[in-house]
Coordinates of N, CA and C in Angstrom, one line a residue:
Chain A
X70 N 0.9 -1.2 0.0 CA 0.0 0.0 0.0 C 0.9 1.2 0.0
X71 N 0.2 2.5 -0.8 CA 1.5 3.7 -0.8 C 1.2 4.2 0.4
X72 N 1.8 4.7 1.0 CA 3.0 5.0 2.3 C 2.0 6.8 2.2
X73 N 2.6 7.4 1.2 CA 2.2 8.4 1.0 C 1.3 9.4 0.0
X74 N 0.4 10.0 0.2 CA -0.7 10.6 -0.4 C -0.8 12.0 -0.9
X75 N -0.4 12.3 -2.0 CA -0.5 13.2 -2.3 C -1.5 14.2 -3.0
X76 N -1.8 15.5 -2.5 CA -2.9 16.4 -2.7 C -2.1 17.6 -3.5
X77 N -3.0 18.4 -4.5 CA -4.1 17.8 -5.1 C -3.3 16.4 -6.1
X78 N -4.4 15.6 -6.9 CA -3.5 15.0 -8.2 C -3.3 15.3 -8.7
X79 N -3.7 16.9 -9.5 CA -3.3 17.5 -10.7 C -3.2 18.7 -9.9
X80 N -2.7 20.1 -10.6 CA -2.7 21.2 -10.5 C -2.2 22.0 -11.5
X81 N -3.3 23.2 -12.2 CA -2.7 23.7 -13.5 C -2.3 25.4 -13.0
X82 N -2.1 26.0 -12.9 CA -1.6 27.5 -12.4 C -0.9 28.4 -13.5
X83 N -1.0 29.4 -13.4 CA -0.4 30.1 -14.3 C 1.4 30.5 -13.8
X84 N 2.0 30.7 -14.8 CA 3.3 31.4 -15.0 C 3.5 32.7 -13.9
X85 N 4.4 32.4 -12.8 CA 4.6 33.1 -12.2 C 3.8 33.0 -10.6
X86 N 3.0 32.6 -10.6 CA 2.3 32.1 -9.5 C 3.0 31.0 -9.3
X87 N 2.6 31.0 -7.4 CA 3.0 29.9 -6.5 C 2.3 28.3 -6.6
X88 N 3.0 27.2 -6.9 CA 2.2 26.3 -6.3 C 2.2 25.2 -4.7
X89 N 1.6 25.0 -4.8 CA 1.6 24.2 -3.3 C 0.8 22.8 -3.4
X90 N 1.5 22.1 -3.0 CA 1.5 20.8 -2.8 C 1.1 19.9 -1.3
X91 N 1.0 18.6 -1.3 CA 0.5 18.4 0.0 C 0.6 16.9 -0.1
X92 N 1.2 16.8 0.7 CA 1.7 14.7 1.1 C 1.4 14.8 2.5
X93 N 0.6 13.6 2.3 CA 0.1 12.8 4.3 C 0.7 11.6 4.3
X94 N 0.8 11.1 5.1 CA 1.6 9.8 6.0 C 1.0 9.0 6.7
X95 N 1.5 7.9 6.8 CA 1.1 7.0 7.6 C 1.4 6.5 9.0
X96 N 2.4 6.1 8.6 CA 3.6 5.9 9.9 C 4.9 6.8 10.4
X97 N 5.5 6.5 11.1 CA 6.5 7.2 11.7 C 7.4 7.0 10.8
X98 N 8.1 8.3 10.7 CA 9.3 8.8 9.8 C 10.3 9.0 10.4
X99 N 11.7 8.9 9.8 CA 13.2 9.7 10.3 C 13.0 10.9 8.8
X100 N 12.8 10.4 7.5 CA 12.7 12.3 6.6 C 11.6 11.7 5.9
X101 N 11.4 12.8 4.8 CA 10.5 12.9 4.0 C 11.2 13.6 2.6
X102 N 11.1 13.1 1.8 CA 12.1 13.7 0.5 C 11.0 13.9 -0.2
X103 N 10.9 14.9 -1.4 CA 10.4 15.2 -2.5 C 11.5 14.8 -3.7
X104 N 10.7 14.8 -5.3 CA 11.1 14.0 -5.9 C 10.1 14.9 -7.4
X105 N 11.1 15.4 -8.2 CA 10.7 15.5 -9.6 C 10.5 14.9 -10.9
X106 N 9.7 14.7 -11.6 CA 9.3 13.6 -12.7 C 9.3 14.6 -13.8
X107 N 10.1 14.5 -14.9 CA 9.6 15.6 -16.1 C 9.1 13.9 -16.8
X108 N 8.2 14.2 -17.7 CA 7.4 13.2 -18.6 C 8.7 12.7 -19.3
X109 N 8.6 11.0 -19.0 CA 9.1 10.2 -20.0 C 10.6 10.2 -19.1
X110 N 10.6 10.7 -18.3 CA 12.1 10.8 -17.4 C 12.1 10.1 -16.1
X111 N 13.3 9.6 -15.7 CA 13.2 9.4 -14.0 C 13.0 10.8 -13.1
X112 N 13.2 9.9 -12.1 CA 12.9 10.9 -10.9 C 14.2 11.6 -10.7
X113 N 14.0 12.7 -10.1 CA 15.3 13.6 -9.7 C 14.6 14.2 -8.4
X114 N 15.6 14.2 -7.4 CA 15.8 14.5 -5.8 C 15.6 15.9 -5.6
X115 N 14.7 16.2 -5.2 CA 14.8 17.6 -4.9 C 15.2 18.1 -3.5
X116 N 14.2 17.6 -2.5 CA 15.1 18.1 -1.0 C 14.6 17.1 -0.2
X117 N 15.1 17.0 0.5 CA 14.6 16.3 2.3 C 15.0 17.2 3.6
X118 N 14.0 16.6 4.3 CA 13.5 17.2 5.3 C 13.4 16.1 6.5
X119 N 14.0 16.1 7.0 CA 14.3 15.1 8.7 C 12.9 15.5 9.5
X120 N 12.5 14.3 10.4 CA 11.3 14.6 11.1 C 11.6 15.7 12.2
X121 N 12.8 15.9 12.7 CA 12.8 16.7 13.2 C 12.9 18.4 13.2
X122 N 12.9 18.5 12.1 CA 13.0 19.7 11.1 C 11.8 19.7 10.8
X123 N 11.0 21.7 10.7 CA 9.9 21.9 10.4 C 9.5 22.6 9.3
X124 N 10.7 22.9 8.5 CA 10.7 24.1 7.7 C 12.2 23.9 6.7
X125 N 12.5 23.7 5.5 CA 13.4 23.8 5.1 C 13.4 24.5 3.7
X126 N 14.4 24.8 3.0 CA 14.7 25.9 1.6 C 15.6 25.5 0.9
X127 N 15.4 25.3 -0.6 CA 16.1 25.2 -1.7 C 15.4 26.1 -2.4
X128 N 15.9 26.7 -2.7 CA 15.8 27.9 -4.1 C 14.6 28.6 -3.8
X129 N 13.9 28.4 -5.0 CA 12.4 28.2 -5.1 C 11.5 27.0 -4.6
X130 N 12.0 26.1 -3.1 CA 11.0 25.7 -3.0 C 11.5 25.5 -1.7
X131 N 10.1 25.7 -0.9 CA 10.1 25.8 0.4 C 9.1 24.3 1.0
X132 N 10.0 23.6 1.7 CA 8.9 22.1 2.0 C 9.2 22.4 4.2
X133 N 8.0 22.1 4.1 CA 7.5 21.8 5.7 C 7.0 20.5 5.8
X134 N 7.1 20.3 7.3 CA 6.9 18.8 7.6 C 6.1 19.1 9.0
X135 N 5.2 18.6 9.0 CA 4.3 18.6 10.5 C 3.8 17.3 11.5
X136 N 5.4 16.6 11.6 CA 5.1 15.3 12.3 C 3.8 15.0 12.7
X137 N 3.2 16.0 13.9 CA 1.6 15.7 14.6 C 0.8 15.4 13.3
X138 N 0.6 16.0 12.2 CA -0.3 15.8 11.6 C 0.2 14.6 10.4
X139 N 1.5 14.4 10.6 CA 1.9 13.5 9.4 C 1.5 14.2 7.8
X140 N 2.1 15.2 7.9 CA 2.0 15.6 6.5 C 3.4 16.4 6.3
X141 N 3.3 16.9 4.7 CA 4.4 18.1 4.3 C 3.2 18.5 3.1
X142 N 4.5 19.9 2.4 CA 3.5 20.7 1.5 C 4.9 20.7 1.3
X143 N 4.9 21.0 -0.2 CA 5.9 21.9 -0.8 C 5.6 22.4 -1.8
X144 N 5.7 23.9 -1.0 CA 5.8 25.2 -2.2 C 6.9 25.3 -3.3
X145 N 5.9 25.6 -4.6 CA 7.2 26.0 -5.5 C 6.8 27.7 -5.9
X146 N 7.5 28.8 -5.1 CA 7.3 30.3 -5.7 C 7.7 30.6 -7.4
X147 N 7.3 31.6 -7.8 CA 7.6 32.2 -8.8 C 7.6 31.2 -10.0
X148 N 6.6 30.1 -10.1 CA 6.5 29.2 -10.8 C 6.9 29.7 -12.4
X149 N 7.8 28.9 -12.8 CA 8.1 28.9 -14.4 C 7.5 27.7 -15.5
X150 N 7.5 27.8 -16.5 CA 7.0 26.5 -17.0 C 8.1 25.4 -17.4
X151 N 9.5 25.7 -16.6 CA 9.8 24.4 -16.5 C 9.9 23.6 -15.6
X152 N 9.2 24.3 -14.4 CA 8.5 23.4 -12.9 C 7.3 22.4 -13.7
X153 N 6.7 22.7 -14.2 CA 5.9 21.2 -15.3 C 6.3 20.4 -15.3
X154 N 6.1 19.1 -14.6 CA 6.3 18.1 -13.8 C 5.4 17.2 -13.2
X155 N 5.6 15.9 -12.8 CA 5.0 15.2 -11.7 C 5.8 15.4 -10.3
X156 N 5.4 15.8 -9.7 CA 6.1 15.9 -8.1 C 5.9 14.2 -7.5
X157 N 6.8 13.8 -6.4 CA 6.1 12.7 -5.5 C 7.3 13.0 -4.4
X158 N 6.1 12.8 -3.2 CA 7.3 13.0 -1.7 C 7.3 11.2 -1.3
X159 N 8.2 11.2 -0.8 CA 8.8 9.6 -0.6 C 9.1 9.6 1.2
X160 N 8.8 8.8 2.0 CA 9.2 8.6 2.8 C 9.8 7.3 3.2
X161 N 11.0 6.8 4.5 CA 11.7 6.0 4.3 C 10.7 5.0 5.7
X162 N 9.4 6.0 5.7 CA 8.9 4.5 6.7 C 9.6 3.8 7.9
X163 N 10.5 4.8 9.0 CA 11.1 3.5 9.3 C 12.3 3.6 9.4
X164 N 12.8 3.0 8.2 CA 13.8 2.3 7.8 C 14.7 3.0 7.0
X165 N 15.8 3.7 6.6 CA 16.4 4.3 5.8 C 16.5 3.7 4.3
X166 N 16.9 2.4 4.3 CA 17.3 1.1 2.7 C 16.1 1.5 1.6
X167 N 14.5 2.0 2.1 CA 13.3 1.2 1.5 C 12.4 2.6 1.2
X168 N 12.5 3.7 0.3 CA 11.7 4.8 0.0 C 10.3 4.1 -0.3
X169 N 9.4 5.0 -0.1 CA 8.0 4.6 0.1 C 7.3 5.6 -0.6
X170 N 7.0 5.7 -2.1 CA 6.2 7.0 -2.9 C 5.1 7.2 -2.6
X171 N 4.3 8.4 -2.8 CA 2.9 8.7 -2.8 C 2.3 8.4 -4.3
X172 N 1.7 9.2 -5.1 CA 0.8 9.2 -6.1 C 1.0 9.8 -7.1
X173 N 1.8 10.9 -6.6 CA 2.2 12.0 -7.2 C 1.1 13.3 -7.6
X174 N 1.6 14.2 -7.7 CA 0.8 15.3 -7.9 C 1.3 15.6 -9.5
X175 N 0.7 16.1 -10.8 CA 0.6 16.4 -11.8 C 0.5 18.1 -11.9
X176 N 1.8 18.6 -11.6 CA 1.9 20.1 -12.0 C 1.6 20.4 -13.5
X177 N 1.1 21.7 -14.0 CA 1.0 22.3 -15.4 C 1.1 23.3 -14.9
X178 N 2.6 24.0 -15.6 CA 2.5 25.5 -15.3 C 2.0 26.4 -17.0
X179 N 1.2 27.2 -17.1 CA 0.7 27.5 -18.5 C 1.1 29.2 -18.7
X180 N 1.4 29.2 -20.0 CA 2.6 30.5 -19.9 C 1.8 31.4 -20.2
Chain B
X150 N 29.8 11.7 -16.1 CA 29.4 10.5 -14.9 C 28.0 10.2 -15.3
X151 N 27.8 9.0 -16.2 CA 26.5 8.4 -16.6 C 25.7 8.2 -15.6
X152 N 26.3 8.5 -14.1 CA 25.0 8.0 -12.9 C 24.6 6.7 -12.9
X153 N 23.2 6.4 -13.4 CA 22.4 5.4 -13.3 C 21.8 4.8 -15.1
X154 N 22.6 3.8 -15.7 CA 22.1 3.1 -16.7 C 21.5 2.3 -16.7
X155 N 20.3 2.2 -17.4 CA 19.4 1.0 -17.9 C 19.0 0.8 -19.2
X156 N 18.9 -0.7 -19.4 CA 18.4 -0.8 -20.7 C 17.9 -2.0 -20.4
X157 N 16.6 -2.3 -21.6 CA 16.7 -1.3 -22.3 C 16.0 -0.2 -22.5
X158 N 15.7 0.2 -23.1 CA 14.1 1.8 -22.9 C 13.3 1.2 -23.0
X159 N 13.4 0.6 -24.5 CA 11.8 -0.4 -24.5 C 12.1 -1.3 -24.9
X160 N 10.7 -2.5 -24.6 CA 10.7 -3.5 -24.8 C 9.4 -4.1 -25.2
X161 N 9.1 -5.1 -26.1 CA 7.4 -5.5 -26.1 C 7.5 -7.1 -26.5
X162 N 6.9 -7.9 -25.1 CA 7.0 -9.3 -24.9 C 5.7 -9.7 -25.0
X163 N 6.1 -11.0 -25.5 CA 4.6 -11.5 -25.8 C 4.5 -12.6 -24.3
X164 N 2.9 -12.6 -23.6 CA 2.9 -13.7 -22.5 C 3.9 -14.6 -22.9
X165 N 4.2 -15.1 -21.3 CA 5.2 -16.3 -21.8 C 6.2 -15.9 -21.8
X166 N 7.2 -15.2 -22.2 CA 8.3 -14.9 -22.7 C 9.2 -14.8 -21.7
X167 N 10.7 -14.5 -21.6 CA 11.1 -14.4 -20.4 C 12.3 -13.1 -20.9
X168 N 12.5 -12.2 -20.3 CA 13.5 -10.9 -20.6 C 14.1 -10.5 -19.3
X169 N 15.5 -10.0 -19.2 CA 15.8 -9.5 -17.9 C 16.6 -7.8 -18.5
X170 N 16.0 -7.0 -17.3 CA 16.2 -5.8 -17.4 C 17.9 -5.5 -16.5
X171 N 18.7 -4.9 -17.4 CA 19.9 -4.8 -16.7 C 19.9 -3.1 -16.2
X172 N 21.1 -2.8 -15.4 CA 21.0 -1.9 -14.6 C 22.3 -1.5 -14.2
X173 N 22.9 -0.6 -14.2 CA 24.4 -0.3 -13.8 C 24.6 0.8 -12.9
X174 N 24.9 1.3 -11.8 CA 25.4 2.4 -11.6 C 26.9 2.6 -11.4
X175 N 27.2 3.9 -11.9 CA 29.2 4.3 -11.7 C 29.3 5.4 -10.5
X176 N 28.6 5.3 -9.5 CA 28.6 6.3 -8.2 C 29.7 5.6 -6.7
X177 N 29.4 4.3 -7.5 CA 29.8 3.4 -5.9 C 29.1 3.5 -5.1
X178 N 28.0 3.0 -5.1 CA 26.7 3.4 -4.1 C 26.4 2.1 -3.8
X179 N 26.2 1.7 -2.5 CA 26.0 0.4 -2.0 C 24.4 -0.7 -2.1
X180 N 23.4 0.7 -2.2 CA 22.2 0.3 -2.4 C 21.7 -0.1 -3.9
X181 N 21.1 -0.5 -4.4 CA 20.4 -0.7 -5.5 C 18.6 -1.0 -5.5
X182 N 18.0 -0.3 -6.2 CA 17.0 -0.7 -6.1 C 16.0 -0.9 -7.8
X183 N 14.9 -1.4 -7.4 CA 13.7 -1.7 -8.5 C 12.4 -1.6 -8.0
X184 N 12.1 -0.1 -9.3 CA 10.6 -0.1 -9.0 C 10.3 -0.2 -10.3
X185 N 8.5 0.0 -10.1 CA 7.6 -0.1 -11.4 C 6.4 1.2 -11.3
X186 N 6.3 1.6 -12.1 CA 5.6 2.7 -12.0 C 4.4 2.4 -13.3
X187 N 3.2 2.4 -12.6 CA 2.2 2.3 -13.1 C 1.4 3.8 -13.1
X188 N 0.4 4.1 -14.0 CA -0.6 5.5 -14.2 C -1.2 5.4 -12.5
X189 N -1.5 6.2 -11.8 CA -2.2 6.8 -10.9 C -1.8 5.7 -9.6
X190 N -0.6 4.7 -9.8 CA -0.2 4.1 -8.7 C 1.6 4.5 -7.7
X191 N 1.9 5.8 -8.3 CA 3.0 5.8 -7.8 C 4.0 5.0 -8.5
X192 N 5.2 4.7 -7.6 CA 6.1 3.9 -7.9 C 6.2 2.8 -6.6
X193 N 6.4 1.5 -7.1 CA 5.8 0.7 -6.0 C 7.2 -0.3 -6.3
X194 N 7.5 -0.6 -5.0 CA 8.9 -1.1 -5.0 C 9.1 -2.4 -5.1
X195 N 9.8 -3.4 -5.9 CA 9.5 -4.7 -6.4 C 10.7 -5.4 -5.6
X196 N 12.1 -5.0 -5.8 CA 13.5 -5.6 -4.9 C 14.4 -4.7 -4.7
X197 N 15.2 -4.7 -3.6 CA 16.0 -3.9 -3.4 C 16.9 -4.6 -3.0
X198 N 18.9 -3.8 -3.1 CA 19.8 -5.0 -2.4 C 20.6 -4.1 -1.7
X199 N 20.8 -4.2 -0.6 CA 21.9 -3.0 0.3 C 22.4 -3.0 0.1
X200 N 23.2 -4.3 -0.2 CA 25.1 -4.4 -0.7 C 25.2 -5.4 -1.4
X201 N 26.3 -5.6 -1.8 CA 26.8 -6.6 -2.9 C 26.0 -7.9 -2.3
X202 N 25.8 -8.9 -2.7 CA 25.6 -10.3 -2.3 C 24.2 -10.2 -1.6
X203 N 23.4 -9.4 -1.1 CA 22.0 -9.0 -0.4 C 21.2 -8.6 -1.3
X204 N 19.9 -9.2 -1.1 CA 18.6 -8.7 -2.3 C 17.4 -8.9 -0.9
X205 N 16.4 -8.6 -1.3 CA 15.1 -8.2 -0.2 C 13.9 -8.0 -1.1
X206 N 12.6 -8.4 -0.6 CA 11.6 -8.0 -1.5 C 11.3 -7.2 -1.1
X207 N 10.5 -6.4 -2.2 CA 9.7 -5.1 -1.4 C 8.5 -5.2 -1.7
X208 N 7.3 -4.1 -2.1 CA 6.1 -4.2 -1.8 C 5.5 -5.7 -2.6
X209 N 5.8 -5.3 -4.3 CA 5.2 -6.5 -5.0 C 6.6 -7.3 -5.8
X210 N 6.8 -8.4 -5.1 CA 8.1 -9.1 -5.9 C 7.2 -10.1 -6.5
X211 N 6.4 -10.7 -6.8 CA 5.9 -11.7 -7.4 C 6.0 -11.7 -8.8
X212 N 6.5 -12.9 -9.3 CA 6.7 -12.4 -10.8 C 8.5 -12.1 -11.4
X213 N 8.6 -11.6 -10.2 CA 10.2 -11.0 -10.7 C 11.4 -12.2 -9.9
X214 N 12.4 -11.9 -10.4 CA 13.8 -12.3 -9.8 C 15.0 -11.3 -9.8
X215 N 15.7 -11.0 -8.8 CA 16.7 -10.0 -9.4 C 18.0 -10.4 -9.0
X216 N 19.1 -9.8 -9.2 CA 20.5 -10.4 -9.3 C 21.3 -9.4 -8.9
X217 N 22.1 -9.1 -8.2 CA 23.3 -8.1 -7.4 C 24.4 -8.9 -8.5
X218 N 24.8 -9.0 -9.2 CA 26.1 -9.2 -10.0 C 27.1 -8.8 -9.5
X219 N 27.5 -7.9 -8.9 CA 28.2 -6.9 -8.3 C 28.2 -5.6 -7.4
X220 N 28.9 -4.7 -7.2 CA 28.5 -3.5 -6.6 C 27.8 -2.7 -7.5
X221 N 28.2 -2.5 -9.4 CA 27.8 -1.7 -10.0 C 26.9 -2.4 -10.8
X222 N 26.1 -3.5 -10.3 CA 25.1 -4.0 -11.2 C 23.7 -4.8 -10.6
X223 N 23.1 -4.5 -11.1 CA 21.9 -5.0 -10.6 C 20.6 -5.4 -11.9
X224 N 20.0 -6.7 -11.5 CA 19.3 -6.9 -12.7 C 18.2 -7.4 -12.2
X225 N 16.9 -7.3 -13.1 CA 15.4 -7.7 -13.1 C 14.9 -8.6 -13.8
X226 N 14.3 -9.7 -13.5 CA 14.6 -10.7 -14.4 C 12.6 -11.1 -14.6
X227 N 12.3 -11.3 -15.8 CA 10.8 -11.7 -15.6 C 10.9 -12.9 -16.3
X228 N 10.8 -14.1 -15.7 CA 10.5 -15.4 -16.1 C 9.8 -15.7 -17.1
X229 N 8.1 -15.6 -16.9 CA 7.3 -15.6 -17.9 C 5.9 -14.6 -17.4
X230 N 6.6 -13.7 -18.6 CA 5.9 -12.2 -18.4 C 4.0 -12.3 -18.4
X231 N 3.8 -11.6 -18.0 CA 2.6 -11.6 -17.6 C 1.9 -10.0 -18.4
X232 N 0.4 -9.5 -18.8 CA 0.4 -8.6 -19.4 C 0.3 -7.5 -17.9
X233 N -0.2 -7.9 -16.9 CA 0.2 -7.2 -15.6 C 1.4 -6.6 -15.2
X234 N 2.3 -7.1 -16.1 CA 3.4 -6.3 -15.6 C 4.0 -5.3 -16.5
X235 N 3.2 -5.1 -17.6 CA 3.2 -4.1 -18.0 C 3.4 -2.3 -17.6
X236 N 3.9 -2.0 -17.6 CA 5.0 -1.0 -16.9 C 6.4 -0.2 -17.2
X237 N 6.3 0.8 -16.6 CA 7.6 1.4 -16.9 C 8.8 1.2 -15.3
X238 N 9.9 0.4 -15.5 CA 10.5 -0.3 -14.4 C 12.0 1.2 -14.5
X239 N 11.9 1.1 -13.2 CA 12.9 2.4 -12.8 C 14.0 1.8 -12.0
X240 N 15.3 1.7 -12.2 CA 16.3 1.4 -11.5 C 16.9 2.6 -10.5
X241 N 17.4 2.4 -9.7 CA 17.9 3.3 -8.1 C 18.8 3.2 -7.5
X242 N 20.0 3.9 -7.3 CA 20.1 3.6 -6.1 C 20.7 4.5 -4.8
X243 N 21.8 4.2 -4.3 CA 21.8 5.2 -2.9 C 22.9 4.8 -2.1
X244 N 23.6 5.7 -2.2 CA 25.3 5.9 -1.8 C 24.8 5.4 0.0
X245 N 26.3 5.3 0.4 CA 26.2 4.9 1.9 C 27.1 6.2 2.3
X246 N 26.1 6.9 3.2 CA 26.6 8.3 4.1 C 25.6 9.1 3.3
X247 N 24.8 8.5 2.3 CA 23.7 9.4 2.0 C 22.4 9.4 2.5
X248 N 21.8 10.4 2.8 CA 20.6 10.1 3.9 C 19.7 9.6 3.4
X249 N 19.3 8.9 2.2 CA 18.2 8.1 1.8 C 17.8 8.8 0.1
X250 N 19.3 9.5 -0.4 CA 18.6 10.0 -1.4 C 18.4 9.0 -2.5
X251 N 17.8 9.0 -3.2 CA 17.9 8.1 -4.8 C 18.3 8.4 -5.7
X252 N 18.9 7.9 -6.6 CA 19.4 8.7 -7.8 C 18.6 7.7 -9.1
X253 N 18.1 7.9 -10.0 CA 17.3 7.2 -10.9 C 17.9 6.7 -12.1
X254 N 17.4 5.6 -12.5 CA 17.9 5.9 -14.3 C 16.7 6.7 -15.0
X255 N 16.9 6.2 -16.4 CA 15.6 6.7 -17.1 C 14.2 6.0 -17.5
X256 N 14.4 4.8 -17.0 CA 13.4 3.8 -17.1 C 13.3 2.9 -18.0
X257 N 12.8 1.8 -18.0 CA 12.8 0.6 -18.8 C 11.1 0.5 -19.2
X258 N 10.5 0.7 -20.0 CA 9.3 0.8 -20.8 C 9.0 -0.5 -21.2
X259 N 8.5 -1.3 -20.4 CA 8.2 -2.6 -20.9 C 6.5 -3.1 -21.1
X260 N 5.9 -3.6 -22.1 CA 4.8 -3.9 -23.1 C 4.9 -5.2 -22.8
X261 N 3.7 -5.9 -22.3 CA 3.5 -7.4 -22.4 C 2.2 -7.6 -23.2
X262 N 2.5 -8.4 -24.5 CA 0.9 -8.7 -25.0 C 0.2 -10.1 -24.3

């Protein structure tokens, strides 16, 4: 069963606007990583975030983690259209060896 | 630094058949892994091996076999393909001192009739 749930499944926004994302959980975590999909490509790593950290920053994207509620969001500011993408946050469940994906979220940024 | 190689891109088996997906990484990374990534189900983890000579199943291994060859190889093996496994199969893996990142190939596109 996926581990992690991600909100919304799609999201289309315009050029220059923020988007925001949203992964819940199940079980207890040591991090929670986000993960980029351009169509027809592997995944590429974008950040992690340790359970005990609430708030962290790469560039343009700001991801939070709210152990109590078992979720994260991650913002992407000043959206361009080559943030157009599948997003998925991955948790290690546990265990560090065994990433655990959500669903992914289906970004369209439209210029 | 090629990172993470697989082949092949695509493939299209007829039931029955038997094909193994190869996989290499040049990082020195002790983990290796295999997923499959289906429309609206994520990426769902089939085997993984921590280190050379160690393999483990993960969510759905049924169907598959896989092979640690080495440090920089790792392989997926489908006996007799099924049209269920129809899929795009993603190789992984993950340095030791690294906190859990993954590093991807580009995936293996496989078609079962």
């Amino acid at each position: 069963s996926q581990q992690g749930e991600e909100d919304p499944q799609a999201l289309s926004i315009q050029e220059g606007e923020n988007a925001t994302m949203n992964c819940s959980y199940k079980t207890s975590i040591n991090n929670l990583q986000w993960y980029r999909q351009n169509s027809g490509r592997g995944l590429v790593h974008l950040i992690l975030i340790r359970s005990n950290e609430r708030e962290k920053h790469s560039g343009r994207l700001r991801v939070t983690l709210d152990t109590s509620k078992k979720s994260s969001s991650l913002l992407i500011t000043a959206s361009r259209a080559a943030d157009t993408a599948s997003y998925f946050c991955a948790t290690d469940r546990g265990g560090a060896q065994k990433l655990v994906f959500g669903q992914g979220t289906r970004l369209t940024i439209n210029p | 630094n090629a990172g993470v190689t697989q082949t092949p891109k695509f493939q299209v088996l007829k039931t029955g058949q038997s094909m193994t997906l190869q996989c290499a990484q040049d990082m020195n990374h002790n983990s290796m892994y295999w997923y499959r990534q289906d429309p609206g189900m994520g990426l769902r983890l089939i085997y993984y091996s921590a280190s050379e000579g160690t393999t483990d199943k993960g969510e759905v291994p049924n169907g598959y076999n896989v092979s640690r060859l080495n440090k920089r190889e790792f392989s997926l093996r489908l006996e007799s393909a099924a049209p269920s496994q129809t899929s795009v199969y993603f190789c992984a893996s993950m340095g030791q001192g690294h906190t859990g990142e993954l590093f991807f190939g580009e995936g293996s596109r496989l078609t079962v009739l």
